[in-house]
PDB file of C-alpha atoms in Angstrom:
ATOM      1  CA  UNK A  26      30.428  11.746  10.127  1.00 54.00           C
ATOM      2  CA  UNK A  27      29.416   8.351  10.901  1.00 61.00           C
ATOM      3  CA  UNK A  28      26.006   8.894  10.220  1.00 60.00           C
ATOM      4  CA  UNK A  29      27.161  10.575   6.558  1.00 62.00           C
ATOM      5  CA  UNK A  30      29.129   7.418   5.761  1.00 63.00           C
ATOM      6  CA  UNK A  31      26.308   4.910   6.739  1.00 60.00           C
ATOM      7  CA  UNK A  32      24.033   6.868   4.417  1.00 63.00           C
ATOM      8  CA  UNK A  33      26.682   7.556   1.795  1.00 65.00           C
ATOM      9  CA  UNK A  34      26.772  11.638   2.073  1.00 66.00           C
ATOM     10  CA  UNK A  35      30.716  12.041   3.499  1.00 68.00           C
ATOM     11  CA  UNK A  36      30.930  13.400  -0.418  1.00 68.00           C
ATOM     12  CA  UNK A  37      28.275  16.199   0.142  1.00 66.00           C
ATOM     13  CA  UNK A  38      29.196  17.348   3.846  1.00 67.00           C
ATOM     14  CA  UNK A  39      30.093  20.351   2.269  1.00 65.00           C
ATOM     15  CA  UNK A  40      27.270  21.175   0.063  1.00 71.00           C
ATOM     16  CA  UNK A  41      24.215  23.589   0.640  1.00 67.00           C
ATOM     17  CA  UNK A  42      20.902  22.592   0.721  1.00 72.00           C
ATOM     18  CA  UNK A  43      20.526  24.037  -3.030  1.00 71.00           C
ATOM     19  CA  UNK A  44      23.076  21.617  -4.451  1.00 70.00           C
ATOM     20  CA  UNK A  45      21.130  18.720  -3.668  1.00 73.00           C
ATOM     21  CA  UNK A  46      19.411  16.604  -5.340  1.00 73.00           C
ATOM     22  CA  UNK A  47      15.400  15.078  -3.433  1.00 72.00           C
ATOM     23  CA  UNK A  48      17.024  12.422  -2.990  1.00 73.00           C
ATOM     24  CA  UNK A  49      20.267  13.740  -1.130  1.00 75.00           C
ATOM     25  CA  UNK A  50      17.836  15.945   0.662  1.00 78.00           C
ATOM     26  CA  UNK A  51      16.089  13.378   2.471  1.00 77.00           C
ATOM     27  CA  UNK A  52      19.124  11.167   3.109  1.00 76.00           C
ATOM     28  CA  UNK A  53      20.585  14.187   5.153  1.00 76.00           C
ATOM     29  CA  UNK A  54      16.882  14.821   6.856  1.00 79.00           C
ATOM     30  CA  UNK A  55      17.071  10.961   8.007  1.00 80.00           C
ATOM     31  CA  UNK A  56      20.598  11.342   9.215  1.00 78.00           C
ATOM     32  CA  UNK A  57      19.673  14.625  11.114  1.00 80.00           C
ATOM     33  CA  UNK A  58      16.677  12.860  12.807  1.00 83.00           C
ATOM     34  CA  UNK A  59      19.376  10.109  13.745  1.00 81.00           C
ATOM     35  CA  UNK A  60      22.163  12.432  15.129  1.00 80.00           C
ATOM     36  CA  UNK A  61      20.018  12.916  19.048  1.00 85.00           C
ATOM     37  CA  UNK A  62      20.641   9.227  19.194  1.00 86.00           C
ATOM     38  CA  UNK A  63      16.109   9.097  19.477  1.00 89.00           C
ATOM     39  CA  UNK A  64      14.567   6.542  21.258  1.00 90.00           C
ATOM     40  CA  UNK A  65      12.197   6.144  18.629  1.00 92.00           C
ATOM     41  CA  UNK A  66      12.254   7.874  15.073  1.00 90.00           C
ATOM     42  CA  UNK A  67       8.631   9.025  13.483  1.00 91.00           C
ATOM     43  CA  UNK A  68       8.540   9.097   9.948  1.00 89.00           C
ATOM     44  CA  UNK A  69       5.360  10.980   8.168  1.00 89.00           C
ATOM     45  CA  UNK A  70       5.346   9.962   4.253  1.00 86.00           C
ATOM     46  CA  UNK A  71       9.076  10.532   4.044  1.00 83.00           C
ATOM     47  CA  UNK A  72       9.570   8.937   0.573  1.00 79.00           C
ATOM     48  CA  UNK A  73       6.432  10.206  -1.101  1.00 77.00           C
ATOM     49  CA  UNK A  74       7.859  13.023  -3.249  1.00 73.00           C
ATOM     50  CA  UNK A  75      10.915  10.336  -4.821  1.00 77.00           C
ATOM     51  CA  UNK A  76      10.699   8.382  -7.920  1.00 80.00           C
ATOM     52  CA  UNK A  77      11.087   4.541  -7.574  1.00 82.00           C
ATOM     53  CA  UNK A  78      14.622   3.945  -7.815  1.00 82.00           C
ATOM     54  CA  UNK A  79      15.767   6.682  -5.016  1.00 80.00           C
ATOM     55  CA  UNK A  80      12.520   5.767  -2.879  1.00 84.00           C
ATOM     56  CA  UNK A  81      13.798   2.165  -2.876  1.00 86.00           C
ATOM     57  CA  UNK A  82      17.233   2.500  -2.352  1.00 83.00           C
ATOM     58  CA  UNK A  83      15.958   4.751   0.571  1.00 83.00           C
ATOM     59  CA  UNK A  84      14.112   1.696   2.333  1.00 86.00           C
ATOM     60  CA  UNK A  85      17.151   0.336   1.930  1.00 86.00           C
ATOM     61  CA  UNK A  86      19.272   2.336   4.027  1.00 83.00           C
ATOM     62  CA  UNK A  87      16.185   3.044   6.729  1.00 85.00           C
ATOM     63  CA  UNK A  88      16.107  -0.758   7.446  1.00 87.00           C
ATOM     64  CA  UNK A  89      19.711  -1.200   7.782  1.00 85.00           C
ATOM     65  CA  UNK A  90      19.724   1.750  10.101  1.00 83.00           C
ATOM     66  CA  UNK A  91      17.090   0.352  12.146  1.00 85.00           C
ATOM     67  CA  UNK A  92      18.681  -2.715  12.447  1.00 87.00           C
ATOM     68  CA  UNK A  93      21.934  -1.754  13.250  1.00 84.00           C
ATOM     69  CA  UNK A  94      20.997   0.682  15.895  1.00 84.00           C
ATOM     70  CA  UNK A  95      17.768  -1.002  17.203  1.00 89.00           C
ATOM     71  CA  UNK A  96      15.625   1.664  17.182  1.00 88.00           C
ATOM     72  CA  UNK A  97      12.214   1.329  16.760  1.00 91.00           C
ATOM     73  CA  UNK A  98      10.258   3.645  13.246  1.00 91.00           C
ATOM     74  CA  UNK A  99       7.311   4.881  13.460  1.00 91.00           C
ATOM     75  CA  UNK A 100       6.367   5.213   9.867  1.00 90.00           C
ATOM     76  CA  UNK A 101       3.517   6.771   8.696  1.00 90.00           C
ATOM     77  CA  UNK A 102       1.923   5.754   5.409  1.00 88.00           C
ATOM     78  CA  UNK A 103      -0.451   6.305   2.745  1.00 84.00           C
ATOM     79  CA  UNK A 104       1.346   4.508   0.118  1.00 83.00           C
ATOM     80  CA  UNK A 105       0.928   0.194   1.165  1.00 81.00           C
ATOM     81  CA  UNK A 106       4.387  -0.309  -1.059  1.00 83.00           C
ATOM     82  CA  UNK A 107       6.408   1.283   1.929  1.00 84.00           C
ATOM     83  CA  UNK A 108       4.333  -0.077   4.630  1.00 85.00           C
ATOM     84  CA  UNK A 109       5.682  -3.264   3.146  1.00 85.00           C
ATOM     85  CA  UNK A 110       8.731  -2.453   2.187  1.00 86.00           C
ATOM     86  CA  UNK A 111      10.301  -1.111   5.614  1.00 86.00           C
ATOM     87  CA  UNK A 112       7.796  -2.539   7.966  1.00 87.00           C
ATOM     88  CA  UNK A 113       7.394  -5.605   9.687  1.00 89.00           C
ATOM     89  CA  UNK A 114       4.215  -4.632  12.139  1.00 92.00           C
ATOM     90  CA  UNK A 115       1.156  -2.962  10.468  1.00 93.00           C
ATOM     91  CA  UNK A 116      -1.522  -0.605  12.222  1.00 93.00           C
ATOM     92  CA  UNK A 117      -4.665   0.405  10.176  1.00 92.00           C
ATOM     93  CA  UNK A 118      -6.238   3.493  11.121  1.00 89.00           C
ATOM     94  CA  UNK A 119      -9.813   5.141  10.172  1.00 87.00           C
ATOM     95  CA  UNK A 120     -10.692   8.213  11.698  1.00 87.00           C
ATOM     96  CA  UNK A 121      -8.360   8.202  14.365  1.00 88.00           C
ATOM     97  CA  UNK A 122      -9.283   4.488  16.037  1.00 91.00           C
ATOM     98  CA  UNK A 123      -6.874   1.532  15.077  1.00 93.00           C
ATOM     99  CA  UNK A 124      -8.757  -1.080  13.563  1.00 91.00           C
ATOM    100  CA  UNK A 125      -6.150  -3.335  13.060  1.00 92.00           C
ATOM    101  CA  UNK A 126      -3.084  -4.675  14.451  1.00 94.00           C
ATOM    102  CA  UNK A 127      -0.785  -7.259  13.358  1.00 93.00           C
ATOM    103  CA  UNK A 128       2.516  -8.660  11.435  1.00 93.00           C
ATOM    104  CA  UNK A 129       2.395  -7.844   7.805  1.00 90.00           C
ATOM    105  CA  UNK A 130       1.741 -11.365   6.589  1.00 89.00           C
ATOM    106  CA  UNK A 131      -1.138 -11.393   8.940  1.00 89.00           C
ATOM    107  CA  UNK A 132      -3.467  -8.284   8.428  1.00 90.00           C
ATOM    108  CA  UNK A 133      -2.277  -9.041   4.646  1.00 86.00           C
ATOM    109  CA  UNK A 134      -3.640 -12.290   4.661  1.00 84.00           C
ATOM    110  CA  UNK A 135      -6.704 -12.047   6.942  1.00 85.00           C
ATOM    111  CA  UNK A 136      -7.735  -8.091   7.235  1.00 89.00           C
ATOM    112  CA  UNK A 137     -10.530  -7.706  10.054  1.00 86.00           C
ATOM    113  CA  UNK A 138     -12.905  -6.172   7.979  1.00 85.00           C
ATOM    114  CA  UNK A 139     -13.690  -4.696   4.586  1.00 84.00           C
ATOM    115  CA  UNK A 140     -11.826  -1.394   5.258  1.00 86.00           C
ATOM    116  CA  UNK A 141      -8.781  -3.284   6.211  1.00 89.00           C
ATOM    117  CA  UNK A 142      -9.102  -5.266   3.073  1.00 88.00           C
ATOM    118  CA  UNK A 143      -8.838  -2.187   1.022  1.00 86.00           C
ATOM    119  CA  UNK A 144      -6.129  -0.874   2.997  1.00 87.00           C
ATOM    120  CA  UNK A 145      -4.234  -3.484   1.842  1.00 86.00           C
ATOM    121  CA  UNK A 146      -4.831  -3.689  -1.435  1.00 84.00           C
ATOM    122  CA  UNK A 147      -7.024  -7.077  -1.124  1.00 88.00           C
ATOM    123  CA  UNK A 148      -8.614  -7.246  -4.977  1.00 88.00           C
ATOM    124  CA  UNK A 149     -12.163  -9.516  -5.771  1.00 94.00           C
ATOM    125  CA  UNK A 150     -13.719  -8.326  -2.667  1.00 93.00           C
ATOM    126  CA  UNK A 151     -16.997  -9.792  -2.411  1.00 94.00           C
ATOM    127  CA  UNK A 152     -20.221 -10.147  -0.138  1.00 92.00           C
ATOM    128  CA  UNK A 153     -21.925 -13.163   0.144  1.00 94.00           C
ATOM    129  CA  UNK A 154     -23.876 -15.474   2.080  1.00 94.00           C
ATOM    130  CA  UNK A 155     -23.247 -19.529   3.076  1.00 95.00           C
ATOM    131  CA  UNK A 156     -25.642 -21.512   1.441  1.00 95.00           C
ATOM    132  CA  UNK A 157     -24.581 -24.944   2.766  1.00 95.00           C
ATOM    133  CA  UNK A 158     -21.810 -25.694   5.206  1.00 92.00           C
ATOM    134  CA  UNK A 159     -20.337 -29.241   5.331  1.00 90.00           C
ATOM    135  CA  UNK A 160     -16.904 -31.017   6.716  1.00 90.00           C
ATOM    136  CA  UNK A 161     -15.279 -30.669   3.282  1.00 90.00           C
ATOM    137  CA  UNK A 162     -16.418 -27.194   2.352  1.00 92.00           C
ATOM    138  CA  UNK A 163     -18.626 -23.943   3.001  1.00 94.00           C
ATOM    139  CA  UNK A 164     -20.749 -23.221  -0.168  1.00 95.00           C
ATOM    140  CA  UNK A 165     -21.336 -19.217  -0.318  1.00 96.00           C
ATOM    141  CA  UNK A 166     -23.651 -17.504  -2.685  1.00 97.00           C
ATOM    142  CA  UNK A 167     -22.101 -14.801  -4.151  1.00 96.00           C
ATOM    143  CA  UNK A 168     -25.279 -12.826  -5.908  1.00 95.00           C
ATOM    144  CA  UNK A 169     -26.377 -15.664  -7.391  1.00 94.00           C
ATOM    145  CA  UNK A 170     -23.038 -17.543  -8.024  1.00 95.00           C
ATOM    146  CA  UNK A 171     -22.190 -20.518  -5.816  1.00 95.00           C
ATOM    147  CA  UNK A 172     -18.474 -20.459  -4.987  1.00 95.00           C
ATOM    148  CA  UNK A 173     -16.774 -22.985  -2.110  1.00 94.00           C
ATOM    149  CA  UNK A 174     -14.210 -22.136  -0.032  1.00 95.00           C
ATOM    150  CA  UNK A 175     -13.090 -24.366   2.884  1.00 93.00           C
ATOM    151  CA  UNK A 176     -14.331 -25.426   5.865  1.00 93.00           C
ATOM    152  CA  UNK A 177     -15.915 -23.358   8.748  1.00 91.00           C
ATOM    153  CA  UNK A 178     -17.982 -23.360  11.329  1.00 90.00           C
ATOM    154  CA  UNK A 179     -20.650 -20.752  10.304  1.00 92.00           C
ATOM    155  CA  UNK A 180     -24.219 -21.818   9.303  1.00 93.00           C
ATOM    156  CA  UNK A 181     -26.321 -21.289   6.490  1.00 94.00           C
ATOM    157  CA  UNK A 182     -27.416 -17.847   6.342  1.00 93.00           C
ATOM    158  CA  UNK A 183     -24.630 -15.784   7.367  1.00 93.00           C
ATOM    159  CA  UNK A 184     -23.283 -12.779   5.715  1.00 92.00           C
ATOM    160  CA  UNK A 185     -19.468 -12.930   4.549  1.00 92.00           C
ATOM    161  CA  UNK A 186     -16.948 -10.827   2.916  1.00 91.00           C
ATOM    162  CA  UNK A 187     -14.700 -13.108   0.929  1.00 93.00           C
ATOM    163  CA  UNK A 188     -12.415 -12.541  -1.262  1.00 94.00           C
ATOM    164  CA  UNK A 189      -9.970 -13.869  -4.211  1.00 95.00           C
ATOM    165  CA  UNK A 190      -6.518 -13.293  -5.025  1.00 91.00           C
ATOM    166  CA  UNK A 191      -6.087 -12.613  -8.527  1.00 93.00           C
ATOM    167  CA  UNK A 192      -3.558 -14.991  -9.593  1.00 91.00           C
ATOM    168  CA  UNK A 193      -5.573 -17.731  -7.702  1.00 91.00           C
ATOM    169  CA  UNK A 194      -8.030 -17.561 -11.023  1.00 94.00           C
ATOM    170  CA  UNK A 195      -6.895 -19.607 -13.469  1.00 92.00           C
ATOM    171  CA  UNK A 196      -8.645 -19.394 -17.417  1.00 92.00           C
ATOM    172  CA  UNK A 197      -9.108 -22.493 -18.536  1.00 91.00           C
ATOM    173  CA  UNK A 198      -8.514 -23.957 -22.566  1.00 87.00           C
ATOM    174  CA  UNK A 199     -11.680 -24.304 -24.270  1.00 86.00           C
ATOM    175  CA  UNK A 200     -12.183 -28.202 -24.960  1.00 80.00           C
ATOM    176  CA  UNK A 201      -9.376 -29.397 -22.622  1.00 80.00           C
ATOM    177  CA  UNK A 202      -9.484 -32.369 -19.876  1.00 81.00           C
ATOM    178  CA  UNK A 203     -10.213 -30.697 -16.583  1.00 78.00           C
ATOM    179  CA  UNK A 204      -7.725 -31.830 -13.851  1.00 77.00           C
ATOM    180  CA  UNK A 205      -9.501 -32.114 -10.177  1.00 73.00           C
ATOM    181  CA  UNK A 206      -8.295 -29.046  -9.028  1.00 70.00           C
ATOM    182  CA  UNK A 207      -9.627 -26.551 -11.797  1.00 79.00           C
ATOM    183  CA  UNK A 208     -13.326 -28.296 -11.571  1.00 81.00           C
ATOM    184  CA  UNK A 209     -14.882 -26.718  -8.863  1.00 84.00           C
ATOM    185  CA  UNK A 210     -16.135 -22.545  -8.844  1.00 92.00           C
ATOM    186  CA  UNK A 211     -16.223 -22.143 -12.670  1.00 93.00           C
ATOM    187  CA  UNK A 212     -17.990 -19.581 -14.205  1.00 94.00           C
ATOM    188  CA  UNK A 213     -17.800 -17.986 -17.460  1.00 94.00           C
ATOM    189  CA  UNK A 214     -17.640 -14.211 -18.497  1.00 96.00           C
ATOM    190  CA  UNK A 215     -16.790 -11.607 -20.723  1.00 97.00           C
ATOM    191  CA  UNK A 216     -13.124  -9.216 -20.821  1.00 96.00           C
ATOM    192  CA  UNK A 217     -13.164  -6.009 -19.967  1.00 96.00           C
ATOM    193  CA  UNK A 218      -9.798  -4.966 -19.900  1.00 95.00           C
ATOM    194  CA  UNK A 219      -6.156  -6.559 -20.451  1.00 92.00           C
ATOM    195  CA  UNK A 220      -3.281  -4.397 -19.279  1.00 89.00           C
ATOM    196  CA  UNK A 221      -0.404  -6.661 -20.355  1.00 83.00           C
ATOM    197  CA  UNK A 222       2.777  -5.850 -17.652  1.00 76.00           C
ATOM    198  CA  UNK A 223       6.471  -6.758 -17.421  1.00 70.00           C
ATOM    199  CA  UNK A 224       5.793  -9.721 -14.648  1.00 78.00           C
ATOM    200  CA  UNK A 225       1.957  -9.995 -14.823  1.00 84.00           C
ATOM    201  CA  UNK A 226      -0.386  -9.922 -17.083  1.00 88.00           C
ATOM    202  CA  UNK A 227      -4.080  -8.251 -16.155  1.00 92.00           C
ATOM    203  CA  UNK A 228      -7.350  -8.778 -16.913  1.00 93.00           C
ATOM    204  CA  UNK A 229     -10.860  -7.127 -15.645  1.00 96.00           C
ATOM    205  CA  UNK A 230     -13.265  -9.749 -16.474  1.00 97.00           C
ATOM    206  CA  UNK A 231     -17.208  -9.101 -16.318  1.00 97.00           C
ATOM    207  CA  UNK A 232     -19.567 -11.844 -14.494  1.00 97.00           C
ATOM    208  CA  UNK A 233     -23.087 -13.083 -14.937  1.00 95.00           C
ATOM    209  CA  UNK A 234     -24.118 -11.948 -11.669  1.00 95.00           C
ATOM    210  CA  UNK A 235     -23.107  -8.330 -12.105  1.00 95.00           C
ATOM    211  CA  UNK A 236     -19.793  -8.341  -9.867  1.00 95.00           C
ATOM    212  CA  UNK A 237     -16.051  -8.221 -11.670  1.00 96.00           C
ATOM    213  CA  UNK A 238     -12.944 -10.883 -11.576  1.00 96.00           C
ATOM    214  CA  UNK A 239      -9.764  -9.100 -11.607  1.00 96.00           C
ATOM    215  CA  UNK A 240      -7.283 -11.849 -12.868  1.00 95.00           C
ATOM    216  CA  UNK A 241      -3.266 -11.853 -13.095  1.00 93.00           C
ATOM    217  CA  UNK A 242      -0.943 -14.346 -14.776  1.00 90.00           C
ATOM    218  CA  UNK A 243       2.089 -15.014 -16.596  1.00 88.00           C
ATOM    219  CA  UNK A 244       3.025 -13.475 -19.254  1.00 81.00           C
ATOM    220  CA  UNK A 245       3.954 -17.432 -20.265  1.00 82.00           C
ATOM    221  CA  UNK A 246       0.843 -18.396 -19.907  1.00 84.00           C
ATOM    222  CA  UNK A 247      -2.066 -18.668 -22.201  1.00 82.00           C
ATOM    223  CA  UNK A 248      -0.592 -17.040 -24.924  1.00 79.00           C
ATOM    224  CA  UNK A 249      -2.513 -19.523 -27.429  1.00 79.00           C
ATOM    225  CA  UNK A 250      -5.608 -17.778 -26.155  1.00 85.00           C
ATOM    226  CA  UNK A 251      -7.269 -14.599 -27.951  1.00 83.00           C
ATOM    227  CA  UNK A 252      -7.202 -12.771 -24.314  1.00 87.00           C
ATOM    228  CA  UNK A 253      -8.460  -9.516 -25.676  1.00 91.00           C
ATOM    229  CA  UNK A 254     -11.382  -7.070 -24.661  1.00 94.00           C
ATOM    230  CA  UNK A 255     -14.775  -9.296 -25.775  1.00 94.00           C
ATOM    231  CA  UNK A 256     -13.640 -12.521 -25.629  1.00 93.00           C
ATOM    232  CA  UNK A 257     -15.611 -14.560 -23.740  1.00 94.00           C
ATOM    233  CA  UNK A 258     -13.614 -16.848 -21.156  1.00 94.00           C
ATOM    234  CA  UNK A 259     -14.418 -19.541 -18.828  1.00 94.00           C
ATOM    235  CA  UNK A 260     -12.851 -19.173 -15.093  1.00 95.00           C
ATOM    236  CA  UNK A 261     -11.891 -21.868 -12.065  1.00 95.00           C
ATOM    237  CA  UNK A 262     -10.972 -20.313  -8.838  1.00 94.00           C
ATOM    238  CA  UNK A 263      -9.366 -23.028  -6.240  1.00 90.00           C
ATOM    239  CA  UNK A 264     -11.981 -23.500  -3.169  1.00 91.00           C
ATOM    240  CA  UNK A 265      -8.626 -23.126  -1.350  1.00 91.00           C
ATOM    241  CA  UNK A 266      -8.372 -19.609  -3.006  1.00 91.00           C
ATOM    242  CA  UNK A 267     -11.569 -17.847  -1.739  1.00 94.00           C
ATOM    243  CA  UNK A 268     -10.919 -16.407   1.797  1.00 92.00           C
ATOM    244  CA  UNK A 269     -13.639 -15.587   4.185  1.00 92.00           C
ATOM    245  CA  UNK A 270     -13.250 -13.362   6.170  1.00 86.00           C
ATOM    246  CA  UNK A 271     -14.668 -12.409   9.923  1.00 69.00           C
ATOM    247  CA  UNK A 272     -18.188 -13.026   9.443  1.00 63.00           C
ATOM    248  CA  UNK A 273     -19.388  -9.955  11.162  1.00 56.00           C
ATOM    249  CA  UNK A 274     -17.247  -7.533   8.489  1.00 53.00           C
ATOM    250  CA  UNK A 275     -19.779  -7.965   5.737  1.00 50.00           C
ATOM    251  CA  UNK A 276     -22.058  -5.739   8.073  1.00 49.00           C
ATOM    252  CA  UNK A 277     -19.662  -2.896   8.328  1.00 52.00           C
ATOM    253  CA  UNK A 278     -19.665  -0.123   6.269  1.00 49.00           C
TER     254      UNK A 278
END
């Protein structure tokens, strides 16, 4: 009964299956899974059938379990939302051999390879190659497109896999005084696509050199700009912004 009240279900302990709602259903799975007392509890996409609201208020109750009890989850995942949601160590798998193994923040932030990028959800991917490596910056040619990013130790030559967060790429006003920190790694280009959302706005912007900008903002920002599919914009991405990756994952596959 304990378990029924920690999860909320001491008001369907009398119900069949049939009554239930998805939602109710997988409450009562979780609390059955608990009721051995495990040493460890293995989840395999247990959320993936819910809608958004149930799914979340799921995570909720699965990481106040796990905290009260101590128990360590296993939870298996296709879906990166719920890796972040209840987890707080991340294992990426391909074909059965663990590529990589880390906190969240960590394999989020620097992935050990392209795959692992993807994984989680990295967007701007690139390859490129360093051009010129000094003490203030590494200059990377991206396809003809000379980006900087900071400092590192890799000589001119070398094949990277960068890439760019999209709300590190800022559009900039058309005639407007350029502060320092939106001069360096502009490049102009055309809009694909604008998806305007309820935090973010989105846009798919095409490049001279072939490759694609995804770029996310505000929806308080640039509204005194015609942001709409043809317009031609100019773009600054902060050297501090373009992440390089492990050298060596721009030769995987």
């Amino acid at each position: 009964m304990e378990l029924l009240r920690g999860l909320g279900l001491t008001h369907l302990a009398d119900r069949y299956p049939h009554e239930l709602s998805g939602g109710q259903q997988q409450r009562i799975a979780l609390a059955r899974a608990l009721a051995p007392d495990p040493r460890l509890l293995l989840l395999d996409e247990p959320f993936s059938a819910l809608d958004i609201a149930v799914r979340e208020d799921l995570q909720r109750d699965l990481r106040r379990l796990q905290a009260a009890r101590r128990l360590p989850v296993l939870y298996v995942t296709h879906r990166l939302e719920d890796a972040f949601a209840v987890g707080h160590r991340l294992a990426v798998m391909r074909e059965g051999v663990v590529e990589q193994v880390g906190s969240i923040e960590e394999v989020a932030r620097l992935p050990s390879n392209r795959h692992v990028a993807r994984i989680v959800g990295l967007r701007n991917l690139f390859q490129a190659r360093v051009s010129a490596s000094t003490v203030e910056a590494l200059v990377l040619d991206w396809e003809g497109l000379r980006l900087e990013a900071p400092a590192a130790p890799l000589p001119p030559g070398t094949p990277v896999t960068a890439y760019i967060r999209p709300e590190e790429v800022k559009v900039l006003y058309p005639g407007r005084p350029l502060s320092e920190a939106v001069r360096r790694n502009r490049v102009e280009g055309r809009i694909l696509e604008r998806r305007p959302r309820a935090h973010q706005h989105w846009l798919l912007v095409a490049l001279p050199n072939g490759g694609e900008m995804e770029v996310s903002f505000s929806p308080r920002l640039y509204s005194a700009l015609p942001l709409q599919p043809g317009s031609v914009v100019e773009l600054s991405i902060r050297p501090e912004g373009v992440v390089v990756l492990n050298p060596h994952a721009a030769e995987e596959p």
